[in-house]
Amino acid sequence: MGSGNRQPFDNPVIEWVDSRLPVFTLMNKEYGVFPTPKNFNYFWNFGAIAMVMLILMLVTGITLAMHYAAHTDVAFSSVERIMRDVNFGWLIRYMHMNGASFFFIAVYIHIFRGLYYGSYKQPRELLWMLGVLILLLMMATAFMGYVLPWGQMSFWGATVITNLFSALPVVGPGIVEWLWGGFAVDNPTLNRFFSLHYLLPFVIFAVVFLHVWALHVTGSNNPSGIEPNGPQDTIPFHPYYTMKDTAGLLLFLLIYCIFTFFMPNALGHPDNYIEANPLVTPAHIVPEWYFLPYYAILRAVTFDTNLFLLIGLVCAAYLVAVNLWFTKKPENCPVATTFKIPVLQDIPMKALEPLMAAGAVLFLGIGGMIAFMPDMGMAKMMDAAAPVLVEAKLGGVLAMFGSIAMLFVLPFIDRHPYRSAVFRPWFKVAVLLLTIDFFVLTYVGGKPAEGLYVLVAQAATAYYFAFFLVIIPFLNKFEPRVPLPPSIHQYVLDKKAKKKQKSDDYMNALKPEAAE
Amino acid sequence: MSMDEDTKDGGSRRDFLYLTAAAFGAVGTGSVAWPFIHQMNPAADTKALSTIEVDLAPIEQGQAITVMWQGKPVFIRHRTAKEIEEARTVDVSSLRDSQTDEERVEKPEWLIMVGVCTHLGCIPLGQKTGDVKGDYDGWFCPCHGSHYDSSGRIRKGPAPKNLPVPPYAFVSDTKIKIG
Ligand code: HEM
Ligand code: FES
């Protein structure tokens, strides 16, 4: 960034500015000649797309705020006025509404790209974690934005989500009143949500800046997951990727426009066109589609976690830990040796393990029975001995926040030396299943929490957590390591050769001589 | 570090200054932060809205009305003899949030409570005559299926607590003051 060894510009005006404040040098270095892996596919478009969506949200949001009034008496009608009377108000609001959805689509695809190609791994851990922070901020922003039009879903969504905090022991109810500024979601709540909804996108902007800064320190990952190690592996960002990004962006915006102009309410809920009524709860409260997976995880915890269930879970976690989390199975109990617990530290793992396994089966069995089938005779008998430690409500909240926390710590869980799923056949299956799992959660999150939907949500939640806590550690240890190509260049050539071979084979098979 | 007089006891005057400066800095920051945190708590006028009077005379037996108190609905039910009977014959020890019906009412025929589901804050159904009342002849929360009995106690579903009883008093035979 320093102006020490600056190349002079030909244009005298640019040169005059740049020699005083080298912004042109900076832009050229970071977005002009910036060496970028030459093998990006279209998944690499979504960062730029998300950036454009953020700017679009800022522009449409600030213009909406010129007409919107944050008071419960008039908020709903001020939005209706935007829709009917303000010049192009309908367009700006629909752009903002659908913009939020498409912002999330872009960011989810962007995150999938990171997972599949291992972009979260060393040295890009912090880059990834800043990304997860952006996701969290986006969620907070979108949640508060959805409250602003003060429709039925606005009001009841806000009520249900703020009430989640009441699950926290001791401080919960105080926090909820503090969030509300009253004794229910009301005018003070709406007012502060507007204030924060205006603020947070700018915070997001600042974090995006750090995210991109970190990116330009490490450079981009690429589909092969192999670091570029020479000029044969890279091309300048401009014009190659400015053009590829623009092409992808235009396609994305085209789909966005189809929604905005022809089906602007397809992704929303009709109840939000009914003004908020604190006395009538809608039959099904559902959040916006992009929150459904987390909502499903929240509601999947329908059971209280009792003492036995917890002991069983700890035993199971212990077995997973000593067998998978440790690179080499410890000789003795690692907890006992660290804390120098007498007797216990001398028991060999060989003897401890079957004990733990028995404990896991026994306690998970009894605890599970009490939690899931409380009306059964056996469960009733044992009930008194197993006090409830984590109520269902709190358990759901912990699971929901835990699901994001998993993403946050992923770089430290996954220690397999290869990044890309292209060279990790087992990881590829696991991560694609996780993607399907995400869609399943989205689906059940939008359904009423009853019957089969609950079971499916529970199974999908279990896979989600198992992916991070069991499968990834398992792959660290056992996934085979096929030899990697020496460079991106070689990887590209190999891929080309394979493709050519395939098409040659095909053509040969078509030739009449070959048939004889 | 020099071997001055003041380092004899292991700490120098400078260490002391650092520590006091840091301590004062922390207290100062905290006392500036607090007004900005506390401003979000309910304001004086919000809290001032916290008492209302309700005339019970027009409510017939078996009927219920809903009034707003502190931005929340309060259910007032003129219970029938059957409802009172149902509420009082339950084995209290079997309840999730055990409370006798007597603890929840001033006068048996008047059940007064905050109509906000203790799960995640929806308004349970059961106030209007045509509403579903759940499996226990009381209220049913449609959001995640909590059933409350004719004393407003949680009987089934995810909600952890009974519908709370607000502070209220009878100012005359047919008039109450809530709050
Ligand atoms: C991270 C970027 C942003 C996201 C994800 C976001 C999301 C949302 C959402 C989901 C809504 C509800 C739309 C509806 O159903 O009507 C909304 C409304 C609103 N937003 Fe934003 N927003 C963002 C940035 C901004 C900014 C920077 C402002 C500037 C003040 C703003 C101002 C508003 C206003 C005034 C409304 C209420 C009008 C309406 O409902 O259409 N937003 N926002
Ligand atoms: S809010 Fe009533 S059951 Fe969830």
XYZ file of C-alpha atoms and ligand atoms in Angstrom:
742
model
C 0.000 0.000 0.000
C 3.024 2.242 0.525
C 3.985 4.544 -2.301
C 7.663 3.533 -2.234
C 8.069 1.693 -5.536
C 5.107 3.073 -7.432
C 4.895 2.766 -11.224
C 4.068 6.209 -12.671
C 0.793 6.521 -14.650
C 0.693 8.096 -18.107
C -2.435 10.147 -17.483
C -1.263 13.337 -15.728
C -4.422 13.719 -13.601
C -4.289 10.130 -12.367
C -0.569 10.500 -11.791
C -1.117 13.735 -9.820
C -3.642 12.032 -7.503
C -1.767 8.745 -7.273
C 1.527 10.327 -6.267
C -0.293 11.965 -3.358
C -2.734 9.163 -2.488
C -1.902 5.908 -4.317
C -5.477 4.647 -4.696
C -4.980 3.818 -8.368
C -1.862 1.820 -7.572
C -3.797 0.026 -4.870
C -6.743 -0.790 -7.154
C -4.422 -1.971 -9.906
C -2.485 -4.173 -7.532
C -5.530 -5.724 -5.878
C -8.008 -5.889 -8.771
C -5.940 -5.334 -11.932
C -2.832 -7.451 -12.105
C -3.713 -9.453 -8.949
C -2.445 -12.989 -9.737
C -5.402 -15.379 -9.521
C -5.526 -19.166 -10.037
C -6.403 -19.812 -13.645
C -8.858 -22.634 -13.053
C -11.805 -20.951 -11.286
C -15.207 -22.375 -12.086
C -18.496 -20.483 -11.793
C -18.735 -21.157 -8.061
C -16.084 -18.480 -7.688
C -18.559 -15.845 -8.869
C -20.606 -15.737 -5.734
C -18.353 -13.564 -3.616
C -18.574 -10.774 -6.167
C -22.306 -11.405 -6.545
C -22.820 -11.155 -2.778
C -20.918 -7.865 -2.782
C -23.192 -6.475 -5.479
C -26.251 -7.620 -3.536
C -24.980 -5.894 -0.398
C -24.613 -2.622 -2.285
C -28.059 -3.124 -3.803
C -29.513 -3.606 -0.305
C -27.820 -0.452 0.937
C -29.120 1.647 -1.947
C -32.694 0.327 -1.878
C -32.763 0.381 1.929
C -31.646 3.964 2.256
C -34.201 5.052 -0.324
C -36.973 3.105 1.446
C -36.009 4.795 4.713
C -36.854 8.145 3.084
C -40.528 7.094 3.096
C -40.795 4.551 5.879
C -42.013 5.568 9.364
C -40.991 3.437 12.346
C -44.027 3.764 14.611
C -46.543 1.006 15.289
C -49.432 3.359 14.437
C -48.202 4.071 10.935
C -45.457 1.581 9.991
C -47.807 -0.761 8.129
C -49.568 2.026 6.282
C -46.297 3.764 5.462
C -45.170 0.582 3.692
C -48.536 0.382 1.901
C -48.029 4.023 0.887
C -44.605 3.107 -0.493
C -46.308 0.371 -2.518
C -49.155 2.521 -3.871
C -48.258 6.199 -3.849
C -44.506 6.757 -3.769
C -43.074 7.014 -7.282
C -41.523 3.642 -8.077
C -41.951 2.789 -4.395
C -43.295 -0.666 -5.332
C -40.153 -1.330 -7.346
C -37.755 -0.226 -4.651
C -39.544 -2.247 -1.977
C -39.746 -5.370 -4.150
C -36.066 -4.969 -4.980
C -35.254 -4.793 -1.265
C -37.547 -7.685 -0.326
C -36.315 -10.058 -3.007
C -32.818 -8.638 -2.709
C -32.631 -10.058 0.806
C -33.572 -13.515 -0.501
C -31.084 -13.401 -3.334
C -28.382 -12.054 -1.050
C -28.860 -15.172 1.066
C -28.915 -17.432 -2.008
C -25.586 -15.959 -3.115
C -24.062 -16.287 0.329
C -25.267 -19.869 0.816
C -23.768 -20.909 -2.523
C -20.603 -19.032 -1.568
C -20.430 -20.993 1.694
C -21.075 -24.281 -0.101
C -18.155 -23.464 -2.400
C -15.954 -22.899 0.646
C -16.989 -26.213 2.169
C -16.673 -28.303 -0.958
C -13.288 -26.992 -2.033
C -11.897 -26.720 1.494
C -11.373 -22.965 1.358
C -11.708 -22.776 5.138
C -8.408 -24.540 5.698
C -5.036 -23.218 6.603
C -4.048 -20.475 5.793
C -7.596 -19.148 5.224
C -9.123 -19.911 8.637
C -9.619 -16.290 9.645
C -10.988 -15.410 6.216
C -13.580 -18.167 6.677
C -14.442 -17.103 10.224
C -14.995 -13.513 9.106
C -17.360 -14.986 6.532
C -19.345 -16.813 9.229
C -19.487 -13.547 11.172
C -20.944 -11.855 8.081
C -23.588 -14.600 7.893
C -24.533 -13.979 11.529
C -24.771 -10.226 10.983
C -26.867 -10.776 7.876
C -29.256 -12.925 9.866
C -29.645 -10.277 12.540
C -30.161 -7.609 9.881
C -32.705 -9.568 7.880
C -34.595 -10.592 11.008
C -34.961 -6.979 12.133
C -35.768 -5.796 8.618
C -38.623 -8.259 8.400
C -40.169 -6.732 11.530
C -40.304 -3.240 10.005
C -43.399 -3.579 7.753
C -45.310 -4.519 10.960
C -47.415 -7.249 9.437
C -48.644 -10.311 11.299
C -45.531 -12.357 10.480
C -43.329 -9.396 11.419
C -44.912 -9.163 14.830
C -45.182 -12.856 15.625
C -41.806 -13.729 14.173
C -40.285 -11.053 16.397
C -42.227 -12.364 19.396
C -41.171 -15.981 18.940
C -37.524 -15.227 18.198
C -37.005 -12.701 21.002
C -38.718 -15.138 23.381
C -35.989 -17.666 22.597
C -33.716 -15.728 24.915
C -36.097 -16.333 27.800
C -34.813 -19.919 27.706
C -31.522 -18.806 29.237
C -31.504 -19.546 32.943
C -31.666 -16.601 35.402
C -30.876 -13.735 33.008
C -33.304 -14.829 30.254
C -36.450 -12.873 31.154
C -34.419 -9.716 31.889
C -32.731 -9.930 28.513
C -36.059 -10.301 26.741
C -37.492 -7.176 28.400
C -34.303 -5.354 27.557
C -34.632 -6.370 23.905
C -38.279 -5.288 23.836
C -37.956 -2.077 25.834
C -41.287 -3.049 27.358
C -43.347 -6.067 28.334
C -44.131 -7.266 24.838
C -42.991 -6.555 21.292
C -44.256 -3.010 20.838
C -43.363 0.458 19.617
C -40.003 0.684 21.446
C -39.048 -2.642 19.845
C -39.966 -1.466 16.349
C -38.040 1.755 16.837
C -34.806 0.138 17.923
C -35.056 -2.542 15.258
C -35.225 0.201 12.638
C -32.206 1.914 14.137
C -30.209 -1.321 14.177
C -31.473 -2.424 10.781
C -30.014 0.797 9.420
C -26.730 0.342 11.276
C -25.887 -3.334 10.793
C -25.488 -3.322 6.982
C -22.689 -0.808 7.425
C -21.088 -3.063 10.014
C -21.415 -5.869 7.465
C -19.715 -3.632 4.946
C -16.799 -3.131 7.322
C -16.467 -6.864 7.987
C -16.653 -7.557 4.241
C -13.734 -5.175 3.866
C -11.708 -7.208 6.379
C -12.832 -10.423 4.660
C -11.540 -9.189 1.306
C -8.377 -7.863 2.886
C -7.683 -11.284 4.390
C -8.396 -12.825 0.977
C -5.804 -10.617 -0.648
C -3.209 -11.682 1.898
C -3.650 -15.427 1.322
C -4.889 -15.296 -2.262
C -7.825 -17.332 -3.558
C -8.272 -21.066 -3.263
C -9.255 -22.906 -6.472
C -11.140 -26.065 -7.502
C -8.027 -28.251 -7.188
C -7.266 -26.981 -3.685
C -3.588 -26.845 -4.656
C -1.752 -23.578 -3.973
C -0.439 -21.820 -7.084
C 3.346 -22.101 -7.171
C 4.391 -20.107 -10.180
C 3.199 -17.860 -12.993
C 2.063 -20.880 -15.041
C -0.715 -21.361 -12.449
C -2.180 -17.842 -12.389
C -3.698 -15.168 -14.603
C -4.308 -11.469 -13.826
C -7.689 -10.734 -12.230
C -8.490 -8.184 -14.918
C -9.735 -8.790 -17.552
C -10.154 -12.536 -17.031
C -12.163 -12.650 -13.841
C -13.760 -9.229 -14.074
C -15.375 -10.628 -17.226
C -16.237 -14.053 -15.829
C -17.722 -12.425 -12.701
C -19.762 -10.050 -14.840
C -21.126 -12.908 -16.930
C -22.229 -14.843 -13.836
C -23.560 -11.724 -12.178
C -25.755 -10.888 -15.156
C -27.284 -14.361 -15.160
C -27.890 -14.147 -11.405
C -29.469 -10.701 -11.692
C -31.640 -11.955 -14.534
C -33.167 -14.588 -12.262
C -33.451 -11.995 -9.501
C -35.329 -9.706 -11.900
C -37.711 -12.494 -12.889
C -38.663 -12.797 -9.237
C -38.753 -9.063 -8.562
C -40.951 -8.241 -11.542
C -43.078 -11.316 -12.128
C -43.416 -13.076 -8.773
C -42.337 -10.572 -6.140
C -44.259 -12.247 -3.326
C -43.423 -15.843 -4.171
C -40.769 -16.076 -1.471
C -42.755 -14.178 1.158
C -45.693 -15.041 3.369
C -49.129 -13.584 2.569
C -49.912 -13.016 6.269
C -47.426 -10.177 6.308
C -49.922 -8.127 4.335
C -52.221 -8.241 7.387
C -51.380 -5.561 9.918
C -49.833 -6.771 13.179
C -52.394 -7.768 15.801
C -51.052 -8.574 19.265
C -54.263 -10.456 20.104
C -54.334 -12.927 17.238
C -51.571 -15.414 16.523
C -51.458 -16.776 12.960
C -52.025 -20.530 12.694
C -48.493 -21.275 11.486
C -45.655 -18.938 12.286
C -42.880 -19.458 9.788
C -39.775 -17.348 9.338
C -38.446 -16.261 5.958
C -37.215 -19.221 3.893
C -33.537 -18.509 4.568
C -34.031 -19.121 8.287
C -35.925 -22.380 7.921
C -32.942 -24.755 8.418
C -32.106 -23.177 11.769
C -35.767 -23.031 12.731
C -35.980 -26.771 12.009
C -32.983 -27.433 14.261
C -34.550 -25.282 16.966
C -37.782 -27.227 16.872
C -36.114 -30.623 16.511
C -35.296 -30.555 20.217
C -38.735 -31.497 21.480
C -37.420 -33.389 24.492
C -35.909 -32.419 27.841
C -32.327 -33.563 28.335
C -32.263 -35.464 31.612
C -29.298 -36.535 33.701
C -29.125 -40.048 32.208
C -29.318 -38.827 28.651
C -26.490 -36.401 29.364
C -24.307 -39.073 30.966
C -24.959 -41.319 27.968
C -24.031 -38.527 25.566
C -20.828 -37.807 27.478
C -19.851 -41.497 27.350
C -20.516 -41.599 23.601
C -18.587 -38.366 23.053
C -15.697 -39.816 25.047
C -15.509 -42.835 22.768
C -15.642 -40.670 19.652
C -12.961 -38.413 21.104
C -10.387 -41.061 22.049
C -10.898 -42.982 18.826
C -11.270 -40.174 16.318
C -10.285 -36.783 17.686
C -6.898 -37.947 18.936
C -4.382 -38.693 16.219
C -3.157 -41.653 18.237
C -5.354 -43.423 20.738
C -4.153 -42.444 24.228
C -2.902 -45.239 26.535
C -4.804 -43.947 29.542
C -7.726 -41.649 30.068
C -6.543 -38.229 28.795
C -8.768 -36.339 31.254
C -7.468 -38.329 34.224
C -3.829 -37.913 33.223
C -4.153 -34.160 32.664
C -5.782 -33.601 36.033
C -3.691 -36.307 37.728
C -6.746 -38.049 39.156
C -5.389 -40.946 41.285
C -6.532 -44.527 40.439
C -8.365 -43.385 37.292
C -5.165 -42.316 35.563
C -3.753 -45.822 35.921
C -6.640 -47.645 34.273
C -5.579 -48.575 30.739
C -7.761 -47.452 27.848
C -8.363 -51.103 26.935
C -10.302 -51.573 30.141
C -11.910 -48.152 30.157
C -13.334 -48.323 26.676
C -15.767 -51.226 27.128
C -16.903 -49.584 30.341
C -17.661 -46.356 28.526
C -19.377 -48.233 25.718
C -21.611 -50.023 28.203
C -22.334 -46.703 29.927
C -23.246 -45.081 26.624
C -25.669 -47.856 25.658
C -27.247 -48.103 29.084
C -27.663 -44.413 29.837
C -28.643 -43.394 26.318
C -31.227 -46.167 26.458
C -32.793 -45.230 29.766
C -32.345 -41.475 29.351
C -33.714 -41.641 25.822
C -36.728 -43.597 26.999
C -37.525 -41.015 29.664
C -37.057 -38.172 27.207
C -38.927 -39.597 24.223
C -41.521 -41.931 25.740
C -42.354 -40.341 29.089
C -45.672 -42.171 29.312
C -44.151 -45.655 29.316
C -44.215 -47.514 32.633
C -40.449 -48.022 32.869
C -39.797 -44.386 32.044
C -42.195 -43.241 34.741
C -40.399 -45.339 37.323
C -36.971 -43.958 36.471
C -38.188 -40.420 35.973
C -37.574 -39.261 39.548
C -33.953 -40.451 39.473
C -33.145 -38.451 36.356
C -33.737 -34.737 36.897
C -34.130 -32.580 33.806
C -30.952 -30.605 33.209
C -31.681 -28.838 29.940
C -35.305 -28.089 29.121
C -36.412 -28.629 25.549
C -36.713 -24.887 24.940
C -33.135 -24.176 26.019
C -31.876 -27.303 24.259
C -33.383 -26.060 20.995
C -31.787 -22.658 21.352
C -28.392 -24.204 22.118
C -28.676 -26.510 19.108
C -29.607 -23.633 16.829
C -26.698 -21.424 17.840
C -24.490 -24.521 17.978
C -25.198 -25.187 14.304
C -23.560 -21.882 13.362
C -20.778 -22.417 15.907
C -19.888 -25.636 14.061
C -19.145 -23.633 10.922
C -17.060 -21.272 12.998
C -14.746 -23.955 14.403
C -14.662 -26.141 11.282
C -11.146 -24.988 10.248
C -9.808 -26.380 13.497
C -11.723 -29.644 13.346
C -10.756 -30.601 9.810
C -7.078 -31.497 9.792
C -6.932 -33.522 6.594
C -4.061 -32.076 4.544
C -6.033 -31.854 1.280
C -8.471 -29.058 0.692
C -10.637 -29.881 -2.287
C -13.338 -32.561 -2.335
C -12.050 -33.301 -5.856
C -9.210 -35.240 -4.217
C -11.195 -36.480 -1.211
C -13.674 -39.100 -2.419
C -15.117 -39.773 1.051
C -15.348 -36.158 2.111
C -17.100 -35.446 -1.173
C -19.913 -37.828 -0.290
C -20.187 -36.466 3.265
C -20.290 -32.824 2.182
C -22.844 -33.490 -0.570
C -24.993 -35.286 1.982
C -24.652 -32.250 4.237
C -25.913 -30.113 1.376
C -28.927 -32.379 0.908
C -29.382 -32.318 4.686
C -29.548 -28.528 4.538
C -32.363 -28.709 1.982
C -34.205 -31.290 4.068
C -33.958 -29.011 7.105
C -35.226 -26.104 5.026
C -38.210 -28.200 3.954
C -39.234 -29.461 7.386
C -38.582 -26.036 8.948
C -41.508 -24.734 6.909
C -43.857 -27.530 7.959
C -45.823 -27.727 11.204
C -43.807 -29.347 13.984
C -45.782 -32.569 14.288
C -45.662 -36.257 13.443
C -43.185 -37.393 10.847
C -41.797 -33.892 10.272
C -40.373 -33.862 13.784
C -38.633 -37.205 13.252
C -37.161 -36.081 9.941
C -35.979 -32.823 11.531
C -34.359 -34.783 14.349
C -32.566 -37.146 11.972
C -31.391 -34.248 9.801
C -30.183 -32.334 12.854
C -28.295 -35.412 14.021
C -26.536 -35.702 10.658
C -25.687 -32.002 10.678
C -23.847 -32.270 13.977
C -22.388 -35.698 13.218
C -20.822 -34.270 10.057
C -18.701 -31.880 12.094
C -18.114 -33.878 15.263
C -17.827 -37.460 14.015
C -17.435 -37.686 10.250
C -14.796 -34.983 9.775
C -12.604 -36.383 12.605
C -13.076 -39.851 11.131
C -11.936 -38.641 7.717
C -8.927 -36.887 9.266
C -7.727 -40.280 10.312
C -8.945 -42.744 7.752
C -9.619 -41.074 4.406
C -7.087 -42.404 1.865
C -4.605 -39.934 0.422
C -4.306 -40.304 -3.332
C -1.284 -38.545 -4.867
C -1.987 -34.908 -5.786
C -0.915 -33.351 -9.088
C 2.233 -31.256 -8.556
C 0.617 -27.989 -9.667
C -2.607 -26.347 -10.781
C -1.185 -26.290 -14.286
C -0.682 -30.058 -14.286
C -4.148 -30.554 -12.793
C -5.698 -28.566 -15.621
C -3.730 -30.485 -18.241
C -4.678 -33.847 -16.714
C -8.310 -32.848 -16.700
C -8.134 -31.748 -20.343
C -6.410 -34.985 -21.344
C -9.033 -37.050 -19.574
C -11.820 -35.147 -21.278
C -10.197 -35.566 -24.671
C -9.696 -39.268 -24.059
C -13.352 -39.614 -23.232
C -14.577 -37.828 -26.307
C -12.101 -39.716 -28.503
C -13.343 -43.005 -27.124
C -16.877 -41.920 -27.835
C -16.091 -40.851 -31.383
C -14.208 -44.083 -32.020
C -17.128 -46.095 -30.798
C -19.357 -44.288 -33.291
C -17.131 -45.068 -36.242
C -18.435 -48.022 -38.305
C -14.976 -49.697 -38.492
C -14.835 -49.880 -34.744
C -18.004 -51.916 -34.664
C -16.523 -54.636 -36.842
C 14.413 -3.281 35.672
C 16.665 -1.253 37.993
C 17.185 -2.199 41.602
C 15.511 0.922 42.976
C 14.181 1.285 46.491
C 10.635 0.852 45.310
C 11.126 -2.541 43.662
C 12.183 -4.166 46.897
C 8.773 -5.694 47.528
C 8.511 -7.093 44.002
C 6.424 -4.288 42.465
C 7.441 -0.860 41.311
C 5.578 2.427 41.603
C 5.077 2.180 37.886
C 3.256 -1.157 38.248
C 1.021 0.448 40.821
C 0.281 3.338 38.491
C -0.503 0.951 35.629
C -2.897 -1.026 37.744
C -4.748 1.944 39.178
C -4.965 3.582 35.773
C -6.363 0.389 34.274
C -8.832 -0.038 37.134
C -10.091 3.531 36.840
C -10.252 3.162 33.084
C -12.404 0.044 33.431
C -14.754 1.654 35.935
C -14.978 4.791 33.806
C -15.762 2.822 30.651
C -18.357 0.806 32.516
C -20.103 3.853 33.911
C -20.283 5.447 30.478
C -21.501 2.204 28.871
C -24.274 1.627 31.401
C -26.569 4.512 30.327
C -26.325 3.250 26.762
C -27.289 -0.248 27.831
C -29.954 0.782 30.297
C -31.719 3.114 27.853
C -33.032 -0.016 26.159
C -34.892 -1.205 29.264
C -38.591 -0.259 29.621
C -38.916 3.540 29.890
C -40.754 5.338 32.698
C -43.900 5.931 30.635
C -43.938 2.321 29.456
C -43.787 1.183 33.046
C -46.414 3.762 34.057
C -48.958 2.022 31.828
C -48.844 -0.823 34.232
C -52.200 -0.654 36.024
C -55.713 -0.907 34.591
C -59.193 -1.327 36.051
C -61.686 -3.778 34.619
C -65.424 -3.982 35.232
C -66.439 -7.639 35.575
C -70.224 -7.109 35.816
C -71.072 -7.712 32.135
C -69.220 -11.050 31.912
C -71.664 -13.954 32.162
C -70.700 -17.312 33.570
C -68.881 -19.392 30.944
C -67.737 -16.250 29.136
C -64.310 -14.751 28.878
C -62.864 -11.398 27.876
C -59.392 -10.307 26.898
C -57.994 -6.963 28.008
C -54.623 -5.400 27.241
C -52.211 -4.810 30.093
C -48.602 -3.786 29.537
C -48.989 -4.591 25.846
C -49.985 -8.150 26.689
C -53.414 -9.783 26.582
C -54.908 -10.674 29.965
C -57.503 -13.452 29.961
C -60.405 -12.957 32.354
C -62.683 -15.979 32.580
C -65.902 -16.303 34.518
C -65.611 -20.007 35.211
C -68.493 -22.455 35.417
C -68.852 -24.844 38.351
C -67.706 -27.686 36.077
C -64.515 -25.871 35.143
C -63.691 -25.127 38.759
C -64.395 -28.731 39.679
C -62.054 -29.986 36.891
C -59.316 -27.640 37.997
C -59.512 -28.718 41.621
C -59.642 -32.500 41.255
C -56.235 -32.782 39.562
C -53.349 -34.500 41.343
C -51.107 -31.469 41.687
C -47.893 -33.456 42.099
C -48.312 -34.848 38.575
C -48.137 -31.373 37.016
C -45.100 -29.986 35.250
C -45.382 -26.682 37.111
C -47.259 -27.797 40.195
C -49.667 -25.257 41.620
C -53.095 -25.751 43.131
C -56.052 -23.966 41.626
C -56.506 -22.141 44.945
C -53.075 -20.577 44.593
C -54.029 -19.201 41.190
C -57.308 -17.407 41.957
C -58.674 -14.894 44.444
C -62.274 -15.955 43.893
C -62.855 -19.406 42.372
C -65.228 -18.183 39.648
C -62.787 -15.572 38.357
C -59.636 -16.842 36.645
C -57.347 -13.975 35.676
C -54.033 -14.590 33.936
C -51.660 -13.330 31.261
C -52.651 -14.939 27.967
C -49.170 -15.441 26.597
C -47.927 -18.980 26.038
C -44.918 -19.616 28.245
C -43.218 -21.458 25.414
C -42.450 -18.798 22.847
C -45.110 -16.195 23.399
C -48.050 -17.007 21.126
C -51.623 -16.285 22.223
C -53.401 -19.541 23.123
C -56.893 -20.210 21.737
C -59.878 -20.822 24.011
C -61.245 -17.378 24.823
C -64.046 -17.403 22.262
C -66.875 -19.893 22.521
C -66.032 -21.542 19.203
C -62.312 -21.944 19.905
C -60.538 -25.243 20.417
C -59.762 -25.521 24.092
C -57.237 -28.332 24.049
C -57.431 -31.690 25.788
C -58.024 -30.209 29.249
C -60.967 -27.887 28.674
C -58.850 -24.766 28.960
C -56.636 -23.245 26.280
C -54.637 -24.560 23.359
C -51.610 -22.882 21.834
C -51.567 -23.537 18.087
C -47.919 -22.565 17.597
C -46.295 -25.702 18.943
C -49.237 -27.445 20.568
C -49.279 -26.595 24.278
C -52.417 -27.573 26.218
C -53.482 -25.595 29.302
C -56.229 -26.713 31.698
C -59.192 -24.796 33.111
C -56.855 -23.249 35.664
C -54.380 -22.177 32.950
C -51.821 -24.768 34.019
C -49.555 -26.419 31.464
C -50.581 -30.027 30.925
C -49.110 -31.117 27.607
C -46.772 -29.713 24.947
C -43.487 -27.832 25.009
C -44.366 -24.915 27.305
C -42.490 -25.108 30.619
C -44.735 -23.038 32.919
C -48.355 -22.280 33.748
C -49.912 -19.144 32.314
C -48.759 -16.518 34.825
C -51.209 -14.773 37.134
C -50.658 -11.001 37.122
C -50.844 -9.055 40.386
C -54.476 -7.939 40.786
C -56.958 -7.043 43.509
C -60.728 -6.735 43.783
C -61.506 -3.053 44.375
C -65.231 -3.896 44.656
C -67.314 -7.021 44.095
C -67.367 -6.544 40.348
C -64.271 -4.524 39.684
C -60.585 -5.480 39.629
C -57.384 -3.525 39.374
C -54.601 -5.284 37.472
C -51.011 -4.273 38.096
C -27.597 -6.473 4.709
C -28.435 -5.792 4.021
C -29.932 -5.798 4.281
C -30.789 -6.867 4.440
C -30.429 -8.360 4.389
C -32.127 -6.323 4.632
C -33.294 -7.077 4.799
C -34.569 -6.561 4.905
C -35.784 -7.340 4.919
C -35.861 -8.870 4.853
C -36.833 -6.477 4.988
C -38.332 -6.829 4.974
C -38.884 -6.672 3.584
C -40.365 -6.837 3.563
O -40.828 -7.973 3.734
O -41.060 -5.836 3.395
C -36.306 -5.152 5.069
C -37.078 -3.997 5.177
C -36.559 -2.707 5.272
N -35.231 -2.347 5.177
Fe -33.662 -3.626 4.890
N -32.050 -4.951 4.605
C -30.738 -4.582 4.407
C -30.251 -3.285 4.356
C -30.985 -2.123 4.621
C -30.427 -0.792 4.750
C -28.951 -0.417 4.607
C -31.454 0.055 5.020
C -31.307 1.551 5.231
C -31.919 2.162 6.169
C -32.685 -0.732 5.044
C -33.982 -0.231 5.266
C -35.145 -0.971 5.309
C -36.480 -0.426 5.502
C -36.820 1.054 5.680
C -37.365 -1.521 5.475
C -38.916 -1.466 5.682
C -39.654 -1.303 4.415
C -40.068 -2.643 3.841
O -40.518 -3.499 4.594
O -39.934 -2.814 2.638
N -32.352 -2.046 4.821
N -34.925 -5.229 5.000
S -45.609 -20.656 21.717
Fe -47.205 -21.785 22.528
S -46.597 -23.784 22.144
Fe -44.899 -22.642 21.385
